[in-house]
Amino acid sequence: MDLFGQEVIFKPDIVPPPVILDQVKIHNDDSSLNSADIDPSPPRRIIAVGDLHSDLPNTLKVLKFAGIIDDNREWIAQSEDECSQQTRSNLFLISIHLELDTTLVQTGDVVDRGPDTKELFALMRRLTYEAPKFGSDVVALLGNHEVMNMQNDLRYVTEEDFASFGGREPRAKDFSTSGDLGQYLRSLDLVAKVNGTVFCHGGITPHWAKVGISTINQSARRSLFSRTPEEGSLNPVFGADGPLWDRSYAQEDEKTICSKLTEALREMNARRMVVGHTPQLAGIKSRCRGRVVLIDVGISKAYGGRLSALELFADSAHAIYEGPIRVKLPRAKAEL
């Protein structure tokens, strides 16, 4: 029993077979992107949401109490510089100031274990389109389950999910390199850095930090457009210790991971890492004095329906729970 009043046994995904790093050479050519934020104009507020696993109702609840959408599922987070005469339901607001107000980051695993994959991706794509009209932004990242589906690994797809696409064949076509959803997914990154915080699904070890954010994303995208899923799966970026599957920051002892984390953050010129992938059944967890935050709380009813989001400002971090209830987290300080 946890603070959500629920009891769930965590069954981890079956990890991919190990890949020998020397089999595929990846060159670090992105030192410039490791030394500066991707966003040229950083947001005042970041909301990060972990694994959703095909649960639309619970996703909507989280986005509502985090102040991202309203009851009509429309984007409402906007900057103080928006025209005051405009109502929040107007999707054609013109930003007076270029500084972003809110960035919503979703760290992957929208798909699998539930019935709402198609609707959830439609929601994320629409919010990505709407957010800039409110002086805001959406960063959607790939999780291991998105990649599994693109590589035809369908072990965790439900029958309701297949049916929502009209069957197995139409779903496979939509996830393919020529499909509408497949092309959208292949446009997403594995890793993003926003205002000094690195976001990814599993975790960035020192090895992958040295490889570099841009190189990781470019290499993954090339592989996902490979002629066959088998060919693309050979890329070590999709391996058990890669950014999608690594669980070390959630599972290893603090002495071990804090040293490793410091090295990785130094390589990426970042002060904090935020990851999903490994369910935290007691709620959002901060480790290493706030320098890594674990945000997969099991939002989907497949994991117990624990609802939470991470809120970051320049000088503070909070876990937000239904209510809404805000719990202060340690402020990450760079140790470069």
Short mmCIF file of C-alpha atoms in Angstrom, two decimals:
data_model
loop_
_atom_site.label_atom_id
_atom_site.label_comp_id
_atom_site.label_asym_id
_atom_site.label_seq_id
_atom_site.Cartn_x
_atom_site.Cartn_y
_atom_site.Cartn_z
CA MET A 1 0.00 0.00 0.00
CA ASP A 2 1.38 3.43 -0.93
CA LEU A 3 0.41 7.10 -0.52
CA PHE A 4 -2.12 6.66 -3.34
CA GLY A 5 -3.88 3.92 -1.32
CA GLN A 6 -3.17 1.28 -3.93
CA GLU A 7 -1.09 -1.85 -4.23
CA VAL A 8 0.47 -2.86 -7.56
CA ILE A 9 3.27 -5.27 -8.35
CA PHE A 10 5.67 -3.78 -10.90
CA LYS A 11 6.52 -6.17 -13.74
CA PRO A 12 9.31 -4.66 -15.85
CA ASP A 13 9.34 -4.94 -19.62
CA ILE A 14 11.46 -7.64 -21.20
CA VAL A 15 14.65 -5.82 -22.12
CA PRO A 16 16.20 -6.15 -25.56
CA PRO A 17 19.27 -8.36 -26.04
CA PRO A 18 22.60 -6.68 -25.33
CA VAL A 19 24.28 -4.98 -28.28
CA ILE A 20 28.05 -4.74 -28.52
CA LEU A 21 28.88 -1.06 -28.78
CA ASP A 22 31.65 -1.65 -31.31
CA GLN A 23 29.15 -3.13 -33.76
CA VAL A 24 27.86 0.33 -34.64
CA LYS A 25 30.13 3.36 -34.47
CA ILE A 26 28.55 6.57 -33.28
CA HIS A 27 30.65 9.70 -33.40
CA ASN A 28 30.12 12.61 -31.04
CA ASP A 29 29.81 15.59 -33.35
CA ASP A 30 27.41 17.66 -31.30
CA SER A 31 29.56 19.40 -28.70
CA SER A 32 27.75 22.63 -29.46
CA LEU A 33 24.34 21.18 -28.56
CA ASN A 34 25.72 19.67 -25.38
CA SER A 35 26.87 23.07 -24.23
CA ALA A 36 23.63 25.02 -24.68
CA ASP A 37 19.91 24.56 -24.24
CA ILE A 38 17.94 23.47 -27.28
CA ASP A 39 15.35 26.19 -26.68
CA PRO A 40 16.73 29.61 -27.65
CA SER A 41 14.14 31.23 -25.38
CA PRO A 42 13.70 29.23 -22.17
CA PRO A 43 10.26 28.76 -20.59
CA ARG A 44 9.30 30.19 -17.23
CA ARG A 45 7.54 26.93 -16.32
CA ILE A 46 8.07 23.30 -17.30
CA ILE A 47 5.51 20.55 -16.73
CA ALA A 48 6.88 17.03 -17.25
CA VAL A 49 4.68 13.95 -17.45
CA GLY A 50 5.90 10.36 -17.48
CA ASP A 51 4.56 7.13 -18.95
CA LEU A 52 0.89 7.28 -20.04
CA HIS A 53 0.47 3.77 -21.45
CA SER A 54 -2.67 4.25 -23.48
CA ASP A 55 -4.87 5.70 -20.73
CA LEU A 56 -6.64 8.80 -22.05
CA PRO A 57 -8.93 9.54 -19.05
CA ASN A 58 -6.07 9.60 -16.54
CA THR A 59 -3.88 11.62 -18.90
CA LEU A 60 -6.60 14.25 -19.19
CA LYS A 61 -6.90 14.43 -15.39
CA VAL A 62 -3.16 15.05 -15.03
CA LEU A 63 -3.05 17.71 -17.74
CA LYS A 64 -6.03 19.47 -16.15
CA PHE A 65 -4.71 19.68 -12.59
CA ALA A 66 -1.30 20.70 -13.97
CA GLY A 67 -2.97 23.67 -15.66
CA ILE A 68 -2.23 22.59 -19.23
CA ILE A 69 -5.74 21.98 -20.59
CA ASP A 70 -9.34 22.77 -19.67
CA ASP A 71 -12.45 20.58 -19.57
CA ASN A 72 -12.71 20.89 -23.36
CA ARG A 73 -9.19 19.44 -23.76
CA GLU A 74 -7.96 22.78 -25.09
CA TRP A 75 -4.59 24.30 -24.20
CA ILE A 76 -4.89 27.01 -21.53
CA ALA A 77 -1.33 27.50 -20.21
CA GLN A 78 -0.25 30.90 -21.54
CA SER A 79 2.20 33.68 -20.85
CA GLU A 80 1.50 36.91 -19.02
CA ASP A 81 2.37 38.70 -22.24
CA GLU A 82 -0.62 37.37 -24.20
CA CYS A 83 -3.24 39.85 -25.31
CA SER A 84 -5.52 40.29 -22.30
CA GLN A 85 -8.61 40.72 -24.49
CA GLN A 86 -8.36 37.16 -25.80
CA THR A 87 -10.19 34.35 -24.05
CA ARG A 88 -8.45 31.09 -23.28
CA SER A 89 -10.72 29.19 -25.69
CA ASN A 90 -9.44 31.26 -28.62
CA LEU A 91 -6.83 29.20 -30.44
CA PHE A 92 -5.46 32.16 -32.38
CA LEU A 93 -3.78 34.17 -29.64
CA ILE A 94 -0.83 36.20 -30.82
CA SER A 95 2.13 36.30 -28.46
CA ILE A 96 3.48 39.81 -27.84
CA HIS A 97 6.65 38.44 -26.25
CA LEU A 98 8.79 35.63 -27.66
CA GLU A 99 9.67 34.15 -24.28
CA LEU A 100 7.92 30.82 -23.76
CA ASP A 101 5.64 30.57 -20.75
CA THR A 102 5.05 26.81 -20.31
CA THR A 103 6.75 23.83 -21.90
CA LEU A 104 5.01 20.48 -21.56
CA VAL A 105 7.46 17.58 -21.76
CA GLN A 106 6.19 14.02 -22.17
CA THR A 107 8.98 11.46 -21.71
CA GLY A 108 7.59 8.64 -23.85
CA ASP A 109 5.59 5.42 -23.50
CA VAL A 110 2.28 6.82 -24.67
CA VAL A 111 1.56 3.46 -26.29
CA ASP A 112 0.82 -0.11 -25.04
CA ARG A 113 -0.97 -1.76 -22.09
CA GLY A 114 -4.27 0.06 -22.72
CA PRO A 115 -6.94 0.97 -25.31
CA ASP A 116 -6.32 4.67 -26.01
CA THR A 117 -3.10 4.83 -28.06
CA LYS A 118 -4.68 6.41 -31.13
CA GLU A 119 -6.58 9.07 -29.17
CA LEU A 120 -3.59 9.91 -26.99
CA PHE A 121 -1.28 10.50 -29.94
CA ALA A 122 -3.99 12.64 -31.57
CA LEU A 123 -4.19 14.69 -28.36
CA MET A 124 -0.41 15.16 -28.14
CA ARG A 125 -0.19 16.21 -31.77
CA ARG A 126 -2.99 18.73 -31.39
CA LEU A 127 -1.48 20.22 -28.23
CA THR A 128 1.87 20.51 -30.01
CA TYR A 129 0.09 22.58 -32.67
CA GLU A 130 -1.91 24.70 -30.21
CA ALA A 131 0.77 25.50 -27.62
CA PRO A 132 2.79 28.05 -29.66
CA LYS A 133 -0.37 30.12 -30.12
CA PHE A 134 -0.31 30.61 -26.34
CA GLY A 135 3.40 31.43 -26.16
CA SER A 136 4.09 27.88 -24.99
CA ASP A 137 5.60 24.66 -26.31
CA VAL A 138 5.33 20.85 -26.27
CA VAL A 139 8.29 18.46 -26.30
CA ALA A 140 7.20 14.87 -26.95
CA LEU A 141 9.90 12.19 -26.67
CA LEU A 142 10.08 8.55 -27.67
CA GLY A 143 9.96 5.78 -25.09
CA ASN A 144 11.01 2.18 -25.48
CA HIS A 145 7.41 1.17 -26.22
CA GLU A 146 7.08 3.54 -29.17
CA VAL A 147 10.26 2.09 -30.64
CA MET A 148 9.10 -1.47 -29.94
CA ASN A 149 5.93 -0.80 -31.92
CA MET A 150 7.88 0.73 -34.80
CA GLN A 151 10.04 -2.41 -34.79
CA ASN A 152 6.95 -4.66 -34.85
CA ASP A 153 7.37 -5.84 -31.25
CA LEU A 154 3.70 -5.95 -30.28
CA ARG A 155 3.80 -8.00 -27.07
CA TYR A 156 2.13 -5.29 -24.99
CA VAL A 157 -0.54 -4.13 -27.46
CA THR A 158 -4.11 -4.80 -26.30
CA GLU A 159 -6.92 -6.08 -28.49
CA GLU A 160 -8.80 -2.82 -27.87
CA ASP A 161 -5.78 -0.94 -29.20
CA PHE A 162 -5.71 -3.01 -32.39
CA ALA A 163 -9.45 -2.49 -32.83
CA SER A 164 -9.17 1.29 -32.50
CA PHE A 165 -7.01 1.32 -35.64
CA GLY A 166 -9.38 -0.99 -37.51
CA GLY A 167 -7.32 -4.14 -37.00
CA ARG A 168 -3.74 -5.34 -36.96
CA GLU A 169 -2.89 -4.57 -40.58
CA PRO A 170 -4.18 -0.97 -40.60
CA ARG A 171 -2.36 -0.37 -37.31
CA ALA A 172 0.90 -1.76 -38.69
CA LYS A 173 0.57 0.48 -41.73
CA ASP A 174 -0.05 3.56 -39.56
CA PHE A 175 3.12 2.83 -37.52
CA SER A 176 5.23 2.18 -40.64
CA THR A 177 7.68 4.62 -42.23
CA SER A 178 4.97 5.61 -44.73
CA GLY A 179 2.13 5.85 -42.19
CA ASP A 180 0.88 9.12 -40.74
CA LEU A 181 1.51 8.10 -37.14
CA GLY A 182 4.78 6.39 -38.07
CA GLN A 183 6.14 9.54 -39.67
CA TYR A 184 5.11 11.61 -36.65
CA LEU A 185 6.84 9.21 -34.25
CA ARG A 186 10.01 9.18 -36.35
CA SER A 187 10.13 12.97 -36.10
CA LEU A 188 10.44 12.78 -32.29
CA ASP A 189 13.69 12.77 -30.34
CA LEU A 190 14.96 10.42 -27.65
CA VAL A 191 16.57 13.19 -25.60
CA ALA A 192 15.90 16.90 -25.10
CA LYS A 193 17.48 19.59 -22.96
CA VAL A 194 15.21 22.40 -21.83
CA ASN A 195 16.49 25.23 -19.65
CA GLY A 196 19.38 23.17 -18.25
CA THR A 197 17.35 20.01 -17.60
CA VAL A 198 17.87 16.87 -19.70
CA PHE A 199 14.76 14.80 -20.37
CA CYS A 200 14.67 11.23 -21.66
CA HIS A 201 12.74 8.03 -21.11
CA GLY A 202 15.23 5.76 -19.34
CA GLY A 203 18.43 7.61 -18.51
CA ILE A 204 21.66 8.97 -19.99
CA THR A 205 24.78 7.22 -18.71
CA PRO A 206 28.21 8.90 -19.01
CA HIS A 207 28.91 6.89 -22.17
CA TRP A 208 25.83 8.25 -23.93
CA ALA A 209 26.41 11.73 -22.54
CA LYS A 210 29.79 11.68 -24.29
CA VAL A 211 28.11 10.54 -27.51
CA GLY A 212 25.96 13.66 -27.29
CA ILE A 213 22.31 14.60 -27.45
CA SER A 214 22.20 15.54 -31.12
CA THR A 215 24.10 12.43 -32.23
CA ILE A 216 21.82 10.16 -30.18
CA ASN A 217 18.73 11.68 -31.79
CA GLN A 218 20.12 11.65 -35.32
CA SER A 219 21.35 8.06 -35.02
CA ALA A 220 18.02 6.83 -33.67
CA ARG A 221 16.08 8.60 -36.41
CA ARG A 222 18.23 7.06 -39.15
CA SER A 223 17.71 3.59 -37.69
CA LEU A 224 13.95 4.04 -37.35
CA PHE A 225 13.78 4.82 -41.06
CA SER A 226 15.70 1.62 -41.89
CA ARG A 227 14.31 -0.69 -44.54
CA THR A 228 13.56 -3.41 -41.98
CA PRO A 229 12.81 -3.28 -38.23
CA GLU A 230 15.54 -5.88 -37.65
CA GLU A 231 18.16 -3.65 -39.27
CA GLY A 232 17.18 -0.66 -37.17
CA SER A 233 17.13 -2.62 -33.91
CA LEU A 234 20.88 -3.30 -34.16
CA ASN A 235 21.69 0.29 -33.21
CA PRO A 236 23.13 0.25 -29.65
CA VAL A 237 21.16 3.40 -28.85
CA PHE A 238 18.20 1.00 -28.52
CA GLY A 239 20.16 -1.42 -26.31
CA ALA A 240 19.59 -2.32 -22.66
CA ASP A 241 21.92 0.42 -21.39
CA GLY A 242 20.75 3.01 -23.90
CA PRO A 243 18.64 6.11 -23.22
CA LEU A 244 15.35 4.24 -23.65
CA TRP A 245 15.98 1.19 -21.47
CA ASP A 246 18.48 2.19 -18.78
CA ARG A 247 17.13 1.90 -15.23
CA SER A 248 20.30 2.58 -13.27
CA TYR A 249 19.25 5.99 -11.94
CA ALA A 250 16.12 4.41 -10.49
CA GLN A 251 17.51 1.10 -9.23
CA GLU A 252 21.17 1.46 -8.23
CA ASP A 253 22.35 2.78 -4.86
CA GLU A 254 22.81 6.53 -4.55
CA LYS A 255 26.57 6.45 -4.07
CA THR A 256 26.96 4.70 -7.40
CA ILE A 257 24.45 6.66 -9.42
CA CYS A 258 25.26 10.11 -8.04
CA SER A 259 28.86 9.81 -9.17
CA LYS A 260 27.73 8.56 -12.57
CA LEU A 261 25.07 11.27 -12.79
CA THR A 262 27.56 14.03 -12.03
CA GLU A 263 29.77 12.84 -14.89
CA ALA A 264 26.86 12.60 -17.33
CA LEU A 265 25.46 16.02 -16.44
CA ARG A 266 28.90 17.59 -16.75
CA GLU A 267 29.25 16.17 -20.26
CA MET A 268 25.88 17.63 -21.25
CA ASN A 269 26.39 20.94 -19.42
CA ALA A 270 23.16 20.31 -17.52
CA ARG A 271 22.14 20.57 -13.88
CA ARG A 272 19.33 18.00 -13.76
CA MET A 273 18.02 14.86 -15.47
CA VAL A 274 14.35 13.85 -15.58
CA VAL A 275 13.42 10.28 -16.56
CA GLY A 276 10.43 7.95 -16.73
CA HIS A 277 10.39 4.20 -17.52
CA THR A 278 10.67 2.75 -13.99
CA PRO A 279 7.42 3.11 -11.97
CA GLN A 280 7.72 4.91 -8.64
CA LEU A 281 4.76 3.53 -6.74
CA ALA A 282 5.12 6.05 -3.89
CA GLY A 283 5.08 9.07 -6.22
CA ILE A 284 7.65 11.22 -7.99
CA LYS A 285 11.09 10.58 -6.53
CA SER A 286 14.10 12.87 -6.38
CA ARG A 287 17.63 11.48 -5.94
CA CYS A 288 21.15 12.90 -5.70
CA ARG A 289 19.97 16.16 -4.09
CA GLY A 290 17.46 16.85 -6.81
CA ARG A 291 19.78 16.26 -9.76
CA VAL A 292 17.76 13.31 -11.07
CA VAL A 293 13.97 13.09 -10.84
CA LEU A 294 11.98 9.92 -11.53
CA ILE A 295 8.54 10.82 -12.88
CA ASP A 296 6.95 7.53 -13.98
CA VAL A 297 4.37 7.07 -11.24
CA GLY A 298 2.10 4.65 -13.11
CA ILE A 299 -0.48 7.08 -14.52
CA SER A 300 -2.16 4.33 -16.53
CA LYS A 301 -4.70 2.15 -14.78
CA ALA A 302 -2.54 -0.75 -15.98
CA TYR A 303 -0.11 0.38 -13.25
CA GLY A 304 -2.66 1.49 -10.67
CA GLY A 305 -3.64 4.92 -11.97
CA ARG A 306 -1.34 7.10 -9.87
CA LEU A 307 -1.68 10.68 -11.10
CA SER A 308 1.19 13.14 -10.94
CA ALA A 309 3.22 15.69 -12.90
CA LEU A 310 6.53 17.44 -12.28
CA GLU A 311 6.59 21.25 -12.21
CA LEU A 312 9.88 23.08 -12.68
CA PHE A 313 10.70 26.75 -12.36
CA ALA A 314 14.15 28.31 -12.48
CA ASP A 315 14.44 28.24 -8.69
CA SER A 316 12.07 25.44 -7.61
CA ALA A 317 10.74 21.96 -8.31
CA HIS A 318 7.44 20.44 -7.19
CA ALA A 319 5.58 17.17 -7.62
CA ILE A 320 1.92 17.90 -8.35
CA TYR A 321 -0.75 15.39 -7.35
CA GLU A 322 -4.52 15.35 -7.78
CA GLY A 323 -6.20 17.98 -5.62
CA PRO A 324 -4.04 19.66 -6.70
CA ILE A 325 -1.41 18.97 -4.04
CA ARG A 326 2.09 20.39 -4.53
CA VAL A 327 5.06 18.71 -2.82
CA LYS A 328 8.35 20.59 -2.84
CA LEU A 329 11.38 18.72 -4.19
CA PRO A 330 15.08 19.51 -3.66
CA ARG A 331 16.37 22.24 -5.93
CA ALA A 332 18.99 20.84 -8.29
CA LYS A 333 22.35 22.57 -8.11
CA ALA A 334 24.90 22.10 -10.85
CA GLU A 335 28.07 20.28 -9.80
CA LEU A 336 30.22 20.95 -12.83
#
